[in-house]
mmCIF file of C-alpha atoms and ligand atoms in Angstrom:
data_model
loop_
_atom_site.group_PDB
_atom_site.id
_atom_site.type_symbol
_atom_site.label_atom_id
_atom_site.label_comp_id
_atom_site.label_asym_id
_atom_site.label_seq_id
_atom_site.Cartn_x
_atom_site.Cartn_y
_atom_site.Cartn_z
ATOM 1 C CA UNK A 224 0.070 0.159 -0.363
ATOM 2 C CA UNK A 225 1.406 3.267 -1.179
ATOM 3 C CA UNK A 226 1.947 5.464 2.518
ATOM 4 C CA UNK A 227 2.439 2.370 4.206
ATOM 5 C CA UNK A 228 5.422 3.093 6.628
ATOM 6 C CA UNK A 229 7.649 0.334 6.293
ATOM 7 C CA UNK A 230 9.409 -2.079 9.114
ATOM 8 C CA UNK A 231 12.578 -0.376 8.681
ATOM 9 C CA UNK A 232 11.136 3.262 9.229
ATOM 10 C CA UNK A 233 9.044 2.495 12.116
ATOM 11 C CA UNK A 234 10.175 -0.075 14.249
ATOM 12 C CA UNK A 235 7.524 -2.284 16.132
ATOM 13 C CA UNK A 236 8.736 -5.247 18.564
ATOM 14 C CA UNK A 237 7.135 -8.586 19.614
ATOM 15 C CA UNK A 238 4.834 -6.904 21.973
ATOM 16 C CA UNK A 239 3.502 -4.433 19.609
ATOM 17 C CA UNK A 240 5.331 -1.470 21.268
ATOM 18 C CA UNK A 241 7.358 1.258 19.690
ATOM 19 C CA UNK A 242 11.136 -0.146 19.677
ATOM 20 C CA UNK A 243 13.297 2.602 21.667
ATOM 21 C CA UNK A 244 10.541 3.487 24.395
ATOM 22 C CA UNK A 245 9.032 0.080 24.318
ATOM 23 C CA UNK A 246 5.621 1.502 25.111
ATOM 24 C CA UNK A 247 2.529 0.307 23.142
ATOM 25 C CA UNK A 248 -0.228 3.142 21.957
ATOM 26 C CA UNK A 249 -2.503 2.014 24.653
ATOM 27 C CA UNK A 250 0.155 2.390 27.368
ATOM 28 C CA UNK A 251 0.936 6.481 26.833
ATOM 29 C CA UNK A 252 -1.449 9.215 27.764
ATOM 30 C CA UNK A 253 -1.756 12.634 25.831
ATOM 31 C CA UNK A 254 -0.386 14.426 28.821
ATOM 32 C CA UNK A 255 3.519 13.758 28.717
ATOM 33 C CA UNK A 256 6.137 14.822 31.174
ATOM 34 C CA UNK A 257 9.505 14.471 29.935
ATOM 35 C CA UNK A 258 12.824 14.337 32.316
ATOM 36 C CA UNK A 259 16.222 13.730 31.446
ATOM 37 C CA UNK A 260 17.196 11.223 34.112
ATOM 38 C CA UNK A 261 15.936 7.913 34.158
ATOM 39 C CA UNK A 262 15.934 7.884 38.152
ATOM 40 C CA UNK A 263 13.824 11.158 38.108
ATOM 41 C CA UNK A 264 10.765 9.033 36.359
ATOM 42 C CA UNK A 265 10.064 7.520 39.744
ATOM 43 C CA UNK A 266 10.242 11.032 41.732
ATOM 44 C CA UNK A 267 7.389 12.098 39.333
ATOM 45 C CA UNK A 268 5.172 9.145 39.394
ATOM 46 C CA UNK A 269 5.477 8.686 43.121
ATOM 47 C CA UNK A 270 2.664 11.789 43.325
ATOM 48 C CA UNK A 271 0.633 10.002 41.303
ATOM 49 C CA UNK A 272 -2.521 8.330 42.687
ATOM 50 C CA UNK A 273 -2.285 5.032 40.504
ATOM 51 C CA UNK A 274 0.303 3.675 38.311
ATOM 52 C CA UNK A 275 -1.262 1.778 35.486
ATOM 53 C CA UNK A 276 2.224 0.605 33.736
ATOM 54 C CA UNK A 277 6.012 0.923 34.154
ATOM 55 C CA UNK A 278 8.005 0.389 31.012
ATOM 56 C CA UNK A 279 12.095 0.607 30.222
ATOM 57 C CA UNK A 280 14.509 0.192 27.634
ATOM 58 C CA UNK A 281 17.904 1.686 27.610
ATOM 59 C CA UNK A 282 17.670 4.990 29.299
ATOM 60 C CA UNK A 283 13.882 5.604 27.984
ATOM 61 C CA UNK A 284 11.749 4.899 31.426
ATOM 62 C CA UNK A 285 7.923 5.567 31.220
ATOM 63 C CA UNK A 286 5.461 5.321 34.040
ATOM 64 C CA UNK A 287 1.624 6.049 33.172
ATOM 65 C CA UNK A 288 -0.954 6.403 35.645
ATOM 66 C CA UNK A 289 -3.309 9.081 37.171
ATOM 67 C CA UNK A 290 -3.451 11.985 39.358
ATOM 68 C CA UNK A 291 -7.286 11.895 40.223
ATOM 69 C CA UNK A 292 -9.226 11.508 37.009
ATOM 70 C CA UNK A 293 -6.033 13.054 35.125
ATOM 71 C CA UNK A 294 -4.078 10.428 32.991
ATOM 72 C CA UNK A 295 -0.331 11.289 32.863
ATOM 73 C CA UNK A 296 2.495 9.678 31.458
ATOM 74 C CA UNK A 297 6.286 10.719 32.768
ATOM 75 C CA UNK A 298 9.195 9.664 30.122
ATOM 76 C CA UNK A 299 12.985 9.976 30.377
ATOM 77 C CA UNK A 300 14.819 11.038 27.478
ATOM 78 C CA UNK A 301 18.116 11.042 28.545
ATOM 79 C CA UNK A 302 20.420 14.076 27.393
ATOM 80 C CA UNK A 303 20.430 16.049 24.298
ATOM 81 C CA UNK A 304 18.641 16.695 21.066
ATOM 82 C CA UNK A 305 19.447 13.615 19.513
ATOM 83 C CA UNK A 306 17.720 11.663 22.132
ATOM 84 C CA UNK A 307 14.961 14.196 21.922
ATOM 85 C CA UNK A 308 14.586 13.093 18.015
ATOM 86 C CA UNK A 309 13.807 9.482 19.230
ATOM 87 C CA UNK A 310 11.324 10.386 21.766
ATOM 88 C CA UNK A 311 9.293 12.938 20.164
ATOM 89 C CA UNK A 312 9.041 10.902 17.042
ATOM 90 C CA UNK A 313 8.310 7.653 19.050
ATOM 91 C CA UNK A 314 5.321 9.468 21.060
ATOM 92 C CA UNK A 315 4.015 10.985 18.096
ATOM 93 C CA UNK A 316 3.794 7.711 16.052
ATOM 94 C CA UNK A 317 1.996 5.769 19.328
ATOM 95 C CA UNK A 318 -0.836 8.525 18.814
ATOM 96 C CA UNK A 319 -0.635 9.427 15.278
ATOM 97 C CA UNK A 320 0.238 5.978 13.686
ATOM 98 C CA UNK A 321 -1.951 3.045 13.063
ATOM 99 C CA UNK A 322 0.252 0.290 14.450
ATOM 100 C CA UNK A 323 -1.813 -2.366 12.690
ATOM 101 C CA UNK A 324 -1.793 -0.743 9.153
ATOM 102 C CA UNK A 325 1.425 1.657 9.659
ATOM 103 C CA UNK A 326 -0.599 4.231 8.333
ATOM 104 C CA UNK A 327 -0.960 7.814 9.504
ATOM 105 C CA UNK A 328 -4.549 8.275 11.190
ATOM 106 C CA UNK A 329 -6.770 10.139 9.281
ATOM 107 C CA UNK A 330 -7.565 12.347 12.615
ATOM 108 C CA UNK A 331 -4.306 13.483 14.558
ATOM 109 C CA UNK A 332 -3.852 14.023 18.054
ATOM 110 C CA UNK A 333 -2.182 17.004 19.567
ATOM 111 C CA UNK A 334 -0.397 15.872 22.649
ATOM 112 C CA UNK A 335 0.727 18.101 25.749
ATOM 113 C CA UNK A 336 4.557 17.823 26.146
ATOM 114 C CA UNK A 337 6.093 19.518 29.428
ATOM 115 C CA UNK A 338 9.643 19.012 30.026
ATOM 116 C CA UNK A 339 10.793 19.338 33.725
ATOM 117 C CA UNK A 340 14.611 19.709 33.392
ATOM 118 C CA UNK A 341 17.715 21.342 34.797
ATOM 119 C CA UNK A 342 19.624 24.350 33.455
ATOM 120 C CA UNK A 343 22.572 26.687 33.921
ATOM 121 C CA UNK A 344 21.268 30.547 34.179
ATOM 122 C CA UNK A 345 23.144 33.103 32.050
ATOM 123 C CA UNK A 346 21.383 36.160 33.980
ATOM 124 C CA UNK A 347 22.974 37.446 37.429
ATOM 125 C CA UNK A 348 19.073 37.922 38.678
ATOM 126 C CA UNK A 349 17.967 34.441 37.957
ATOM 127 C CA UNK A 350 19.260 32.475 41.204
ATOM 128 C CA UNK A 351 20.102 28.855 41.531
ATOM 129 C CA UNK A 352 16.798 26.593 42.926
ATOM 130 C CA UNK A 353 14.745 29.097 41.119
ATOM 131 C CA UNK A 354 12.645 27.991 37.902
ATOM 132 C CA UNK A 355 12.349 29.322 34.374
ATOM 133 C CA UNK A 356 9.804 28.762 31.776
ATOM 134 C CA UNK A 357 11.473 28.759 28.288
ATOM 135 C CA UNK A 358 9.401 31.470 25.879
ATOM 136 C CA UNK A 359 11.740 30.285 23.152
ATOM 137 C CA UNK A 360 13.876 27.434 22.462
ATOM 138 C CA UNK A 361 17.051 28.628 20.612
ATOM 139 C CA UNK A 362 18.974 25.775 19.030
ATOM 140 C CA UNK A 363 22.594 25.741 18.373
ATOM 141 C CA UNK A 364 22.676 22.147 17.865
ATOM 142 C CA UNK A 365 21.660 20.858 14.292
ATOM 143 C CA UNK A 366 18.916 18.557 14.762
ATOM 144 C CA UNK A 367 16.144 20.662 13.043
ATOM 145 C CA UNK A 368 18.532 21.362 10.217
ATOM 146 C CA UNK A 369 17.264 17.848 9.157
ATOM 147 C CA UNK A 370 13.450 18.589 9.007
ATOM 148 C CA UNK A 371 11.194 21.220 7.068
ATOM 149 C CA UNK A 372 9.511 23.696 9.307
ATOM 150 C CA UNK A 373 7.635 26.838 9.543
ATOM 151 C CA UNK A 374 8.908 29.739 11.205
ATOM 152 C CA UNK A 375 6.539 32.894 12.782
ATOM 153 C CA UNK A 376 7.891 36.520 11.536
ATOM 154 C CA UNK A 377 8.280 37.166 15.264
ATOM 155 C CA UNK A 378 10.513 34.190 15.439
ATOM 156 C CA UNK A 379 12.284 35.115 12.136
ATOM 157 C CA UNK A 380 13.046 38.716 13.751
ATOM 158 C CA UNK A 381 14.466 37.335 17.112
ATOM 159 C CA UNK A 382 16.906 35.133 14.858
ATOM 160 C CA UNK A 383 17.912 37.672 12.471
ATOM 161 C CA UNK A 384 18.749 39.700 15.879
ATOM 162 C CA UNK A 385 20.404 36.770 17.656
ATOM 163 C CA UNK A 386 22.700 36.356 14.101
ATOM 164 C CA UNK A 387 23.457 40.124 14.289
ATOM 165 C CA UNK A 388 24.403 40.642 18.013
ATOM 166 C CA UNK A 389 26.228 37.351 18.721
ATOM 167 C CA UNK A 390 29.427 36.720 16.650
ATOM 168 C CA UNK A 391 29.440 33.062 17.169
ATOM 169 C CA UNK A 392 31.584 30.420 15.148
ATOM 170 C CA UNK A 393 28.602 28.139 14.624
ATOM 171 C CA UNK A 394 30.900 25.265 13.440
ATOM 172 C CA UNK A 395 28.267 24.595 10.501
ATOM 173 C CA UNK A 396 25.259 24.834 12.553
ATOM 174 C CA UNK A 397 22.891 27.085 11.817
ATOM 175 C CA UNK A 398 20.942 28.725 14.814
ATOM 176 C CA UNK A 399 16.900 28.010 14.743
ATOM 177 C CA UNK A 400 14.261 29.294 17.111
ATOM 178 C CA UNK A 401 10.760 28.167 18.237
ATOM 179 C CA UNK A 402 8.297 29.767 20.551
ATOM 180 C CA UNK A 403 6.836 27.596 23.278
ATOM 181 C CA UNK A 404 3.065 26.690 23.481
ATOM 182 C CA UNK A 405 1.020 29.911 24.443
ATOM 183 C CA UNK A 406 -1.807 27.803 25.641
ATOM 184 C CA UNK A 407 0.802 26.209 28.274
ATOM 185 C CA UNK A 408 2.957 29.147 29.033
ATOM 186 C CA UNK A 409 -0.236 31.082 30.482
ATOM 187 C CA UNK A 410 -0.718 28.405 33.105
ATOM 188 C CA UNK A 411 3.046 28.623 34.550
ATOM 189 C CA UNK A 412 3.514 32.364 35.412
ATOM 190 C CA UNK A 413 3.521 32.553 39.135
ATOM 191 C CA UNK A 414 6.750 31.941 40.461
ATOM 192 C CA UNK A 415 8.443 31.207 37.389
ATOM 193 C CA UNK A 416 10.935 33.156 35.577
ATOM 194 C CA UNK A 417 10.658 33.747 31.574
ATOM 195 C CA UNK A 418 13.088 34.067 28.880
ATOM 196 C CA UNK A 419 14.713 32.484 26.129
ATOM 197 C CA UNK A 420 16.620 29.446 26.621
ATOM 198 C CA UNK A 421 19.856 28.390 24.350
ATOM 199 C CA UNK A 422 19.739 24.644 23.640
ATOM 200 C CA UNK A 423 23.316 23.545 23.368
ATOM 201 C CA UNK A 424 25.018 20.458 21.623
ATOM 202 C CA UNK A 425 26.953 19.639 24.471
ATOM 203 C CA UNK A 426 27.867 20.580 28.433
ATOM 204 C CA UNK A 427 31.131 21.881 28.346
ATOM 205 C CA UNK A 428 32.647 24.119 25.246
ATOM 206 C CA UNK A 429 29.174 24.374 23.723
ATOM 207 C CA UNK A 430 28.171 26.047 27.225
ATOM 208 C CA UNK A 431 31.502 27.806 27.535
ATOM 209 C CA UNK A 432 32.953 25.564 30.289
ATOM 210 C CA UNK A 433 36.478 24.859 29.562
ATOM 211 C CA UNK A 434 38.333 22.125 31.551
ATOM 212 C CA UNK A 435 41.186 21.411 29.349
ATOM 213 C CA UNK A 436 39.930 21.830 25.978
ATOM 214 C CA UNK A 437 40.589 25.289 24.525
ATOM 215 C CA UNK A 438 37.328 27.218 23.615
ATOM 216 C CA UNK A 439 36.734 28.430 19.812
ATOM 217 C CA UNK A 440 34.120 31.060 21.379
ATOM 218 C CA UNK A 441 35.653 32.285 24.715
ATOM 219 C CA UNK A 442 32.890 35.262 24.562
ATOM 220 C CA UNK A 443 29.826 32.924 24.149
ATOM 221 C CA UNK A 444 28.301 33.245 27.775
ATOM 222 C CA UNK A 445 29.048 36.929 27.666
ATOM 223 C CA UNK A 446 27.685 37.685 24.278
ATOM 224 C CA UNK A 447 24.659 35.383 25.205
ATOM 225 C CA UNK A 448 23.999 37.271 28.573
ATOM 226 C CA UNK A 449 24.409 40.884 26.916
ATOM 227 C CA UNK A 450 21.635 39.761 24.015
ATOM 228 C CA UNK A 451 18.517 41.744 23.922
ATOM 229 C CA UNK A 452 15.561 42.219 21.441
ATOM 230 C CA UNK A 453 12.435 44.300 22.181
ATOM 231 C CA UNK A 454 12.952 43.663 25.883
ATOM 232 C CA UNK A 455 13.372 39.721 25.192
ATOM 233 C CA UNK A 456 16.771 38.262 26.774
ATOM 234 C CA UNK A 457 18.379 35.085 27.195
ATOM 235 C CA UNK A 458 17.800 33.563 30.776
ATOM 236 C CA UNK A 459 19.260 30.062 30.609
ATOM 237 C CA UNK A 460 20.966 27.455 28.456
ATOM 238 C CA UNK A 461 20.519 23.611 28.546
ATOM 239 C CA UNK A 462 20.253 20.856 25.936
ATOM 240 C CA UNK A 463 16.920 19.538 24.938
ATOM 241 C CA UNK A 464 14.329 22.517 25.003
ATOM 242 C CA UNK A 465 14.486 23.698 21.123
ATOM 243 C CA UNK A 466 14.396 20.155 19.804
ATOM 244 C CA UNK A 467 11.081 19.643 21.761
ATOM 245 C CA UNK A 468 9.949 23.071 20.568
ATOM 246 C CA UNK A 469 10.917 22.421 16.835
ATOM 247 C CA UNK A 470 9.580 18.901 16.768
ATOM 248 C CA UNK A 471 6.588 19.828 18.332
ATOM 249 C CA UNK A 472 6.085 22.631 15.753
ATOM 250 C CA UNK A 473 6.765 20.181 12.785
ATOM 251 C CA UNK A 474 4.284 17.347 14.480
ATOM 252 C CA UNK A 475 1.736 19.459 15.855
ATOM 253 C CA UNK A 476 2.071 18.945 19.461
ATOM 254 C CA UNK A 477 1.669 21.548 22.387
ATOM 255 C CA UNK A 478 5.143 21.997 24.262
ATOM 256 C CA UNK A 479 6.716 23.937 27.114
ATOM 257 C CA UNK A 480 10.048 23.355 28.710
ATOM 258 C CA UNK A 481 10.745 24.337 32.453
ATOM 259 C CA UNK A 482 13.789 24.392 34.033
ATOM 260 C CA UNK A 483 15.261 24.227 37.626
ATOM 261 C CA UNK A 484 18.053 26.424 37.683
ATOM 262 C CA UNK A 485 21.441 24.280 39.456
ATOM 263 C CA UNK A 486 24.102 26.636 38.198
ATOM 264 C CA UNK A 487 24.252 30.345 37.762
ATOM 265 C CA UNK A 488 27.428 30.907 35.241
ATOM 266 C CA UNK A 489 27.415 34.668 36.088
ATOM 267 C CA UNK A 490 27.633 34.347 39.813
ATOM 268 C CA UNK A 491 29.638 31.064 39.347
ATOM 269 C CA UNK A 492 27.230 29.407 41.796
ATOM 270 C CA UNK A 493 26.310 25.818 41.729
ATOM 271 C CA UNK A 494 23.022 24.441 43.579
ATOM 272 C CA UNK A 495 23.894 23.320 47.167
ATOM 273 C CA UNK A 496 21.090 20.555 46.651
ATOM 274 C CA UNK A 497 19.934 20.429 43.198
ATOM 275 C CA UNK A 498 17.919 17.050 43.895
ATOM 276 C CA UNK A 499 15.733 19.458 46.081
ATOM 277 C CA UNK A 500 15.243 22.089 43.538
ATOM 278 C CA UNK A 501 14.305 19.583 40.940
ATOM 279 C CA UNK A 502 11.866 18.085 43.539
ATOM 280 C CA UNK A 503 9.864 21.290 44.459
ATOM 281 C CA UNK A 504 9.823 21.903 40.521
ATOM 282 C CA UNK A 505 8.332 18.574 40.171
ATOM 283 C CA UNK A 506 5.814 19.245 43.114
ATOM 284 C CA UNK A 507 4.830 22.857 41.447
ATOM 285 C CA UNK A 508 4.556 21.699 37.932
ATOM 286 C CA UNK A 509 2.378 18.822 38.889
ATOM 287 C CA UNK A 510 0.287 20.970 40.630
ATOM 288 C CA UNK A 511 -0.700 22.751 37.398
ATOM 289 C CA UNK A 512 -0.171 19.711 35.068
ATOM 290 C CA UNK A 513 -2.850 17.674 36.830
ATOM 291 C CA UNK A 514 -5.217 20.352 36.102
ATOM 292 C CA UNK A 515 -4.781 20.287 32.273
HETATM 293 N N1 URA B 297 21.923 21.634 32.155
HETATM 294 C C1 URA B 297 22.967 22.112 31.368
HETATM 295 O O1 URA B 297 22.712 21.752 30.190
HETATM 296 N N2 URA B 297 23.891 22.991 31.945
HETATM 297 C C2 URA B 297 23.828 23.506 33.246
HETATM 298 O O2 URA B 297 24.826 24.338 33.798
HETATM 299 C C3 URA B 297 23.060 22.775 34.119
HETATM 300 C C4 URA B 297 21.934 21.681 33.922
#
């Protein structure tokens, strides 16, 4: 059949589950929390009133359950935009591709995907242990170069300003920018900072950290901190947000990324208890997510 997705493109295992996540279509909720660390999945699902199923393959741990009547899944992605490529495509396949016929369903489902992660602040006034909602994900990795996508005029202006103000050696990667789901960001205002989040292809040199390897962009942090366009500033950086927002755009899902700040790169401080900051973010996040 013409539009049938081949076995080599969408890999379904003996259990009828999508390959990397090892989750079947009936085992995933339409509101999904992503965390990086597989051990953090249980730290989210311990707040569930009922757990319906637990699944694991490699670094991808999924727990699906309920808070009251609200069905939720929490999925670990591991670190980085390459892993987000796997997780977002497989989550989308679980709801939008018929696993029997291997055809895209005629009526598509839009998921709510909320990342609860960690990040480093790039502004002095955003302290460790505070929370940042990403108004935009600005990707300095190259994942989205492999997808066709549309940008809004506002995103194009912001990107132009970024290119103009930040003399980066991009190393071949072209920056991209995607805004958050307005529907979801409206719900996370009280007690959250908001700003542009830069998504980096690594933790060390790509985030201006030099241990022994010399930096090709020694002014990176300073330039990101100073960036300003129509009162919008870069608040933080991490390693997943732009890919979540970008693939959310491509596949039609509502996405929001929220980070607990564990490092402040301007004050050169690191959280004394990052685990407690993440636990607080999970509790605060779930109090809203359970009402979606
Ligand atoms: N995650 C990152 O990618 N960078 C930080 O500084 C902290 C968390």
